[in-house]
XYZ file of C-alpha atoms in Angstrom:
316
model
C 0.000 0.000 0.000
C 2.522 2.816 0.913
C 4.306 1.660 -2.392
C 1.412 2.543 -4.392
C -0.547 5.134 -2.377
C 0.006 8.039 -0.403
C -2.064 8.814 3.076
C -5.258 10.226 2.105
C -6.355 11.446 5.860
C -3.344 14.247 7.301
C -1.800 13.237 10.877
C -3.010 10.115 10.319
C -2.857 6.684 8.588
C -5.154 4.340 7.105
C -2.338 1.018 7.756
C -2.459 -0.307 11.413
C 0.726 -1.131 13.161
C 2.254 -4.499 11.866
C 1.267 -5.991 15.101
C -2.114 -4.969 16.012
C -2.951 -5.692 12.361
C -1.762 -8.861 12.994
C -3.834 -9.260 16.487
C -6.700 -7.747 14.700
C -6.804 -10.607 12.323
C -5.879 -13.775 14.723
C -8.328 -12.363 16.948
C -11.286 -12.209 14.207
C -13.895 -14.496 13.945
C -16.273 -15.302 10.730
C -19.662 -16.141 11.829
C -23.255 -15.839 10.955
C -24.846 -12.589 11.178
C -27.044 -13.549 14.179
C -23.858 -13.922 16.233
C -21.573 -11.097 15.364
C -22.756 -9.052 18.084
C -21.050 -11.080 20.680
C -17.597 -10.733 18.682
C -15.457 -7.564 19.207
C -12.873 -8.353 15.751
C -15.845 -9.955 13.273
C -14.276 -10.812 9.740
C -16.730 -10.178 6.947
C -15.451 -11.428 3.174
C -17.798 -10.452 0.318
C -16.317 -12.797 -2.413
C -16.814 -12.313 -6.486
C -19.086 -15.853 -6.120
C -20.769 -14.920 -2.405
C -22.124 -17.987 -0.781
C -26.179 -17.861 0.732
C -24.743 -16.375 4.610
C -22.509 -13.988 3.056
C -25.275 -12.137 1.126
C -26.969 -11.766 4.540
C -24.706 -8.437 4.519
C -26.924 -7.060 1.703
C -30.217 -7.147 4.223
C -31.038 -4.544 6.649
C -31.778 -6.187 9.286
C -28.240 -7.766 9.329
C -26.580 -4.489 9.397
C -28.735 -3.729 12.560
C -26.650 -7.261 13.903
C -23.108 -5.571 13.450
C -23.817 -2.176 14.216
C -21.946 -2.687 17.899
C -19.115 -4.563 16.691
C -15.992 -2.232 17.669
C -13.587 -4.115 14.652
C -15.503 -5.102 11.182
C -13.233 -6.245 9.262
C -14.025 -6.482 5.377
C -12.558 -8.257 2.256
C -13.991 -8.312 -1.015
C -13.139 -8.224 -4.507
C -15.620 -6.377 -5.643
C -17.083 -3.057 -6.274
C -20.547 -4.020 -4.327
C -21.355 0.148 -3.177
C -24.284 0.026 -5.984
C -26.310 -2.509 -3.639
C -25.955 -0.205 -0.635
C -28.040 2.413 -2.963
C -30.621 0.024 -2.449
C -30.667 -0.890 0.785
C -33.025 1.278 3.216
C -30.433 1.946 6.181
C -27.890 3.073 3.460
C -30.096 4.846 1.062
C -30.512 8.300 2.879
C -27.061 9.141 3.765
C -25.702 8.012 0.354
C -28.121 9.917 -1.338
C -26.962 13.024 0.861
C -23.143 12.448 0.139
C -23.580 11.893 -3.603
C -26.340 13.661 -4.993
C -24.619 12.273 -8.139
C -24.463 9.045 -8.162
C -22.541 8.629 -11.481
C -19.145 10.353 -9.850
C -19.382 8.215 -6.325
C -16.790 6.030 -7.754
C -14.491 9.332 -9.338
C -14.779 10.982 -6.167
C -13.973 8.823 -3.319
C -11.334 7.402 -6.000
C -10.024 10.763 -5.958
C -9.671 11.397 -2.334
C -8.207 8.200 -1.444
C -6.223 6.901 -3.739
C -3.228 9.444 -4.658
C -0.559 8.003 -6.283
C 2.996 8.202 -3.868
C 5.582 10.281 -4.561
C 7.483 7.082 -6.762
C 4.348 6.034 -8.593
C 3.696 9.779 -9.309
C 7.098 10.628 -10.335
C 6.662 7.843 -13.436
C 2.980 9.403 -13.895
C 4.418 13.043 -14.598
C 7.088 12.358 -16.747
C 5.371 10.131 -19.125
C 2.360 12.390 -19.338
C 4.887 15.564 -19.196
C 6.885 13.747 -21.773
C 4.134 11.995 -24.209
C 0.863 13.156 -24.017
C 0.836 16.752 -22.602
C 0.809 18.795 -25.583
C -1.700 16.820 -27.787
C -5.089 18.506 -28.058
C -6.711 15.596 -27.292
C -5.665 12.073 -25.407
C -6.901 8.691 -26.387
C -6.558 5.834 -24.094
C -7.247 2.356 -24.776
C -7.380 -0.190 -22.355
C -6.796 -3.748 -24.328
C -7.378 -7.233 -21.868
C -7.645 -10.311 -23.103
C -8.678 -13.128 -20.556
C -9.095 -15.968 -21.910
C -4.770 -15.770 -22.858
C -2.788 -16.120 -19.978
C -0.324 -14.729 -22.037
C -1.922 -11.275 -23.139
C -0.914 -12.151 -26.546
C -2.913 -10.801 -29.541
C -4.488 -12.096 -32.484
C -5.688 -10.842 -35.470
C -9.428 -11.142 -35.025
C -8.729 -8.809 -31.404
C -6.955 -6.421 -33.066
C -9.389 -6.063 -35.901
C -12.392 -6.067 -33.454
C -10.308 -2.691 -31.697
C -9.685 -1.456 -35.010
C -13.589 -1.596 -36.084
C -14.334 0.332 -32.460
C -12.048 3.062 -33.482
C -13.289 3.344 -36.657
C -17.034 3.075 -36.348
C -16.926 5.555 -33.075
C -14.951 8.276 -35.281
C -11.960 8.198 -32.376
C -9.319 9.275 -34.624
C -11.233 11.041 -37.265
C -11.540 14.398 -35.379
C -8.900 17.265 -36.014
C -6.025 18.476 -33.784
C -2.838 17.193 -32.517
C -3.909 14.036 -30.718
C -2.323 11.080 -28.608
C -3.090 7.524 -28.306
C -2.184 5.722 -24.805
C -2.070 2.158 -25.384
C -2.698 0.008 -21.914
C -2.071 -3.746 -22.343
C 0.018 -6.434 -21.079
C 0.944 -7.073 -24.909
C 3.708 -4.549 -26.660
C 2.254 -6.254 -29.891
C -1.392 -4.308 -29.760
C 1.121 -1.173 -28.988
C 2.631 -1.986 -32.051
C 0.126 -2.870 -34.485
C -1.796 0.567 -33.734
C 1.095 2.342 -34.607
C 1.060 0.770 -37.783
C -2.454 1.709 -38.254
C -3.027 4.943 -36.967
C -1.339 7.621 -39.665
C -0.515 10.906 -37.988
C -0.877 10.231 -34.223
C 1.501 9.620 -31.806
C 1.020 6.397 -30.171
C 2.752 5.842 -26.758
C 2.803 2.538 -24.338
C 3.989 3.016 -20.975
C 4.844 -0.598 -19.676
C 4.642 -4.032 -21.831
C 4.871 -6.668 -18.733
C 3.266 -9.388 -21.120
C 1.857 -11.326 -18.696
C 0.064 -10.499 -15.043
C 2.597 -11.769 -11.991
C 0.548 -11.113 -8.688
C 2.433 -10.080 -5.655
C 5.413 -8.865 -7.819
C 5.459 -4.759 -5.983
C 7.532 -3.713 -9.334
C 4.639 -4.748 -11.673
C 1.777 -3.733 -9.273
C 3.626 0.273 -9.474
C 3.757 -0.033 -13.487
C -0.433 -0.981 -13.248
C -1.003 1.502 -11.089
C 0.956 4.349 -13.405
C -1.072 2.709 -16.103
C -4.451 3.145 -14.430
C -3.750 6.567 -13.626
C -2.571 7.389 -16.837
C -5.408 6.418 -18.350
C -7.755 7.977 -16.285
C -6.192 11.291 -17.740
C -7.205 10.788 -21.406
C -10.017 12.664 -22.477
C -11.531 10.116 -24.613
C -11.201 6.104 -23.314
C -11.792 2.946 -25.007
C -11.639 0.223 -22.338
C -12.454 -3.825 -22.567
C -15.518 -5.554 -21.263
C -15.219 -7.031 -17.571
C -12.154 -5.529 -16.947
C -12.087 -4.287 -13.431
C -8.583 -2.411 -14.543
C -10.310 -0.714 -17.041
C -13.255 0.448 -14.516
C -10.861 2.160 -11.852
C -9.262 4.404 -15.158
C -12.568 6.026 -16.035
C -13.793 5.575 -12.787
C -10.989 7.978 -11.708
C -11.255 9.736 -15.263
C -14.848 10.334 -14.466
C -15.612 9.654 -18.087
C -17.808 7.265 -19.744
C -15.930 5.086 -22.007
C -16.688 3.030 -25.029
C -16.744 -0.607 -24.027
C -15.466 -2.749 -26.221
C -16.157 -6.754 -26.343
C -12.861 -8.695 -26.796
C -13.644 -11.817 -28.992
C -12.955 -14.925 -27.362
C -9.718 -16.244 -28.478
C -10.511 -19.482 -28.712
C -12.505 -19.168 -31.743
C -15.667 -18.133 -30.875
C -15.576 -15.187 -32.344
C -16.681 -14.764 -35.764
C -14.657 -11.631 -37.360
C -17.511 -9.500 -37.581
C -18.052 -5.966 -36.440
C -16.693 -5.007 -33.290
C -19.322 -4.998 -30.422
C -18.661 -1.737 -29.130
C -21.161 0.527 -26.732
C -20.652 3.864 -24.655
C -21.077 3.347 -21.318
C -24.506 5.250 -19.764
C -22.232 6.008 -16.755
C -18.433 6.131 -15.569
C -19.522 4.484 -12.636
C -17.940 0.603 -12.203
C -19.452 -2.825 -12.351
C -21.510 -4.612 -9.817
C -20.510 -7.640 -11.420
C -22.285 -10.340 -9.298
C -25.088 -9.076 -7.107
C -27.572 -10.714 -4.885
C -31.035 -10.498 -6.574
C -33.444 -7.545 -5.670
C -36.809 -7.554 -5.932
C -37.802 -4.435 -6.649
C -40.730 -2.793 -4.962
C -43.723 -1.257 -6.757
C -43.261 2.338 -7.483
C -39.538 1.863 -6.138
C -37.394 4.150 -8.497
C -33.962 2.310 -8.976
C -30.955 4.093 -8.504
C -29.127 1.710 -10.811
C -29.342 -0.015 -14.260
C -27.910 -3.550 -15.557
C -24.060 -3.039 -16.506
C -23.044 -2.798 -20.582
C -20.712 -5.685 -20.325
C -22.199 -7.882 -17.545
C -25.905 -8.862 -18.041
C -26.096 -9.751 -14.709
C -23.916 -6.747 -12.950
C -25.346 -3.604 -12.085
C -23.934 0.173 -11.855
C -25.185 3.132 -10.504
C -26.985 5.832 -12.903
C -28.585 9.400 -12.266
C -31.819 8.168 -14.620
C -32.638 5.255 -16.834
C -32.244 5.011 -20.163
C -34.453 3.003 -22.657
């Protein structure tokens, strides 16, 4: 964390001391809901694939259950804060600390997570150096997962290149710049290729993901950030990387569907859709059923038929 991130609260710090974070944890217990109360460390994790008890968290009256537990401590891989929206003991006080719901993610992303003095050091001098004086700054975000290897193919390129094209992204006029994000130096290289008369940068080609390593978790980070300071994004389907850039960007990107690489794919036109919001992806929520006359603060995600994201109105 301090490698990545600098404190976001002054005289303060968000990282306990080595060894009451370590008491904290040997001390927690994971329990039902209906005995947390009696538990002063209770350990909560909200998994991507949440089993029945742990979507007891999503129900009022469970929240009423851990409301007097000094030390909650939660994991979870997810971006779940759309649910809360619908929850009746959250509801009020979100609605009062976001009247916009479609920058909750941009501005607590903003406040918290500042880049450290190291990460923000490569940040400035690529932007300073590649991407400051164009008149307009393309990113595109490029993951493949179904490749452990992040390695391209020509139907994934040409489903990028159709986006591009069919969105008018390199049509307008101006001095512009192209940020290419990808694990792959070969999508990096191919769009230079393609795209006459703009300057097309990469920042870091790790070619494949290596979790845990702290020298590849700075270059995602720089990425991320980088990203999130293009004024036009083109970012790939499920990809919670991609979410955090415009997410911090606070801009609504095109989403584009990367084939599947093991043939499914048919090499017809690109799927690719703006986003309604810059909000992230609920991806797997508990089901809701809705009230009558209940006006939902959130719509079913682009990418994810299943996820949901937050939204000022709905859209037809």
């Amino acid at each position: 964390m301090t490698d990545l991130f600098r404190e976001p609260f002054p005289n303060s710090t968000w990282l306990l001391p080595r060894q009451d974070s370590t008491r904290v944890f040997d001390d927690a217990t994971t329990l039902h809901f209906r005995d947390a109360h009696n538990y002063i460390h209770y350990l909560l994790y909200l998994p991507y694939r949440c089993r029945n008890y742990e979507k007891f968290f999503f129900r009022d009256e469970n929240q009423k259950r851990i409301e007097s537990v000094p030390w909650l401590i939660l994991h979870s891989d997810q971006y779940f804060l759309p649910y809360l929206f619908l929850m009746p003991c959250f509801r009020p006080e979100l609605d009062r600390l976001f009247p916009n719901r479609e920058t909750v993610f941009h501005q607590l992303g903003r406040y918290l997570f500042s880049p450290s003095h190291q990460a923000w050091g490569f940040i400035s001098t690529f932007y300073e150096t590649f991407l400051s004086k164009a008149d307009e700054r393309i990113g595109i975000q490029i993951r493949v997962f179904n490749d452990s290897r992040g390695k391209p193919t020509p139907l994934v390129m040409q489903h990028v290149l159709s986006c591009i094209r069919k969105q008018g992204i390199l049509n307008r006029t101006g001095n512009r710049a192209v940020l290419v994000a990808s694990l792959s130096g070969d999508f990096y290289r191919e769009l230079k290729v393609n795209a006459t008369g703009v300057g097309v940068y990469q920042a870091s080609q790790e070619e494949s993901q290596r979790l845990g390593d702290a020298s590849h978790n700075m270059k995602a980070w720089v990425d991320m950030y980088l990203l999130s300071m293009c004024d036009v994004l083109l970012t790939s389907a499920w990809s919670t990387f991609g979410y955090v850039a415009h997410g911090l960007g606070g801009v609504k990107p095109w989403i584009l569907q990367i084939p599947d690489i093991g043939g499914a794919g048919d090499g017809g036109e690109a799927e690719c859709r703006r986003a309604v919001s810059a909000e992230p992806c609920f991806h797997n929520p508990p089901d809701f059923d809705c009230p009558e006359g209940f006006v939902s603060p959130v719509v079913r995600c682009e990418d994810v038929g299943k996820g949901m994201k937050l939204v000022n109105q709905h859209y037809s």
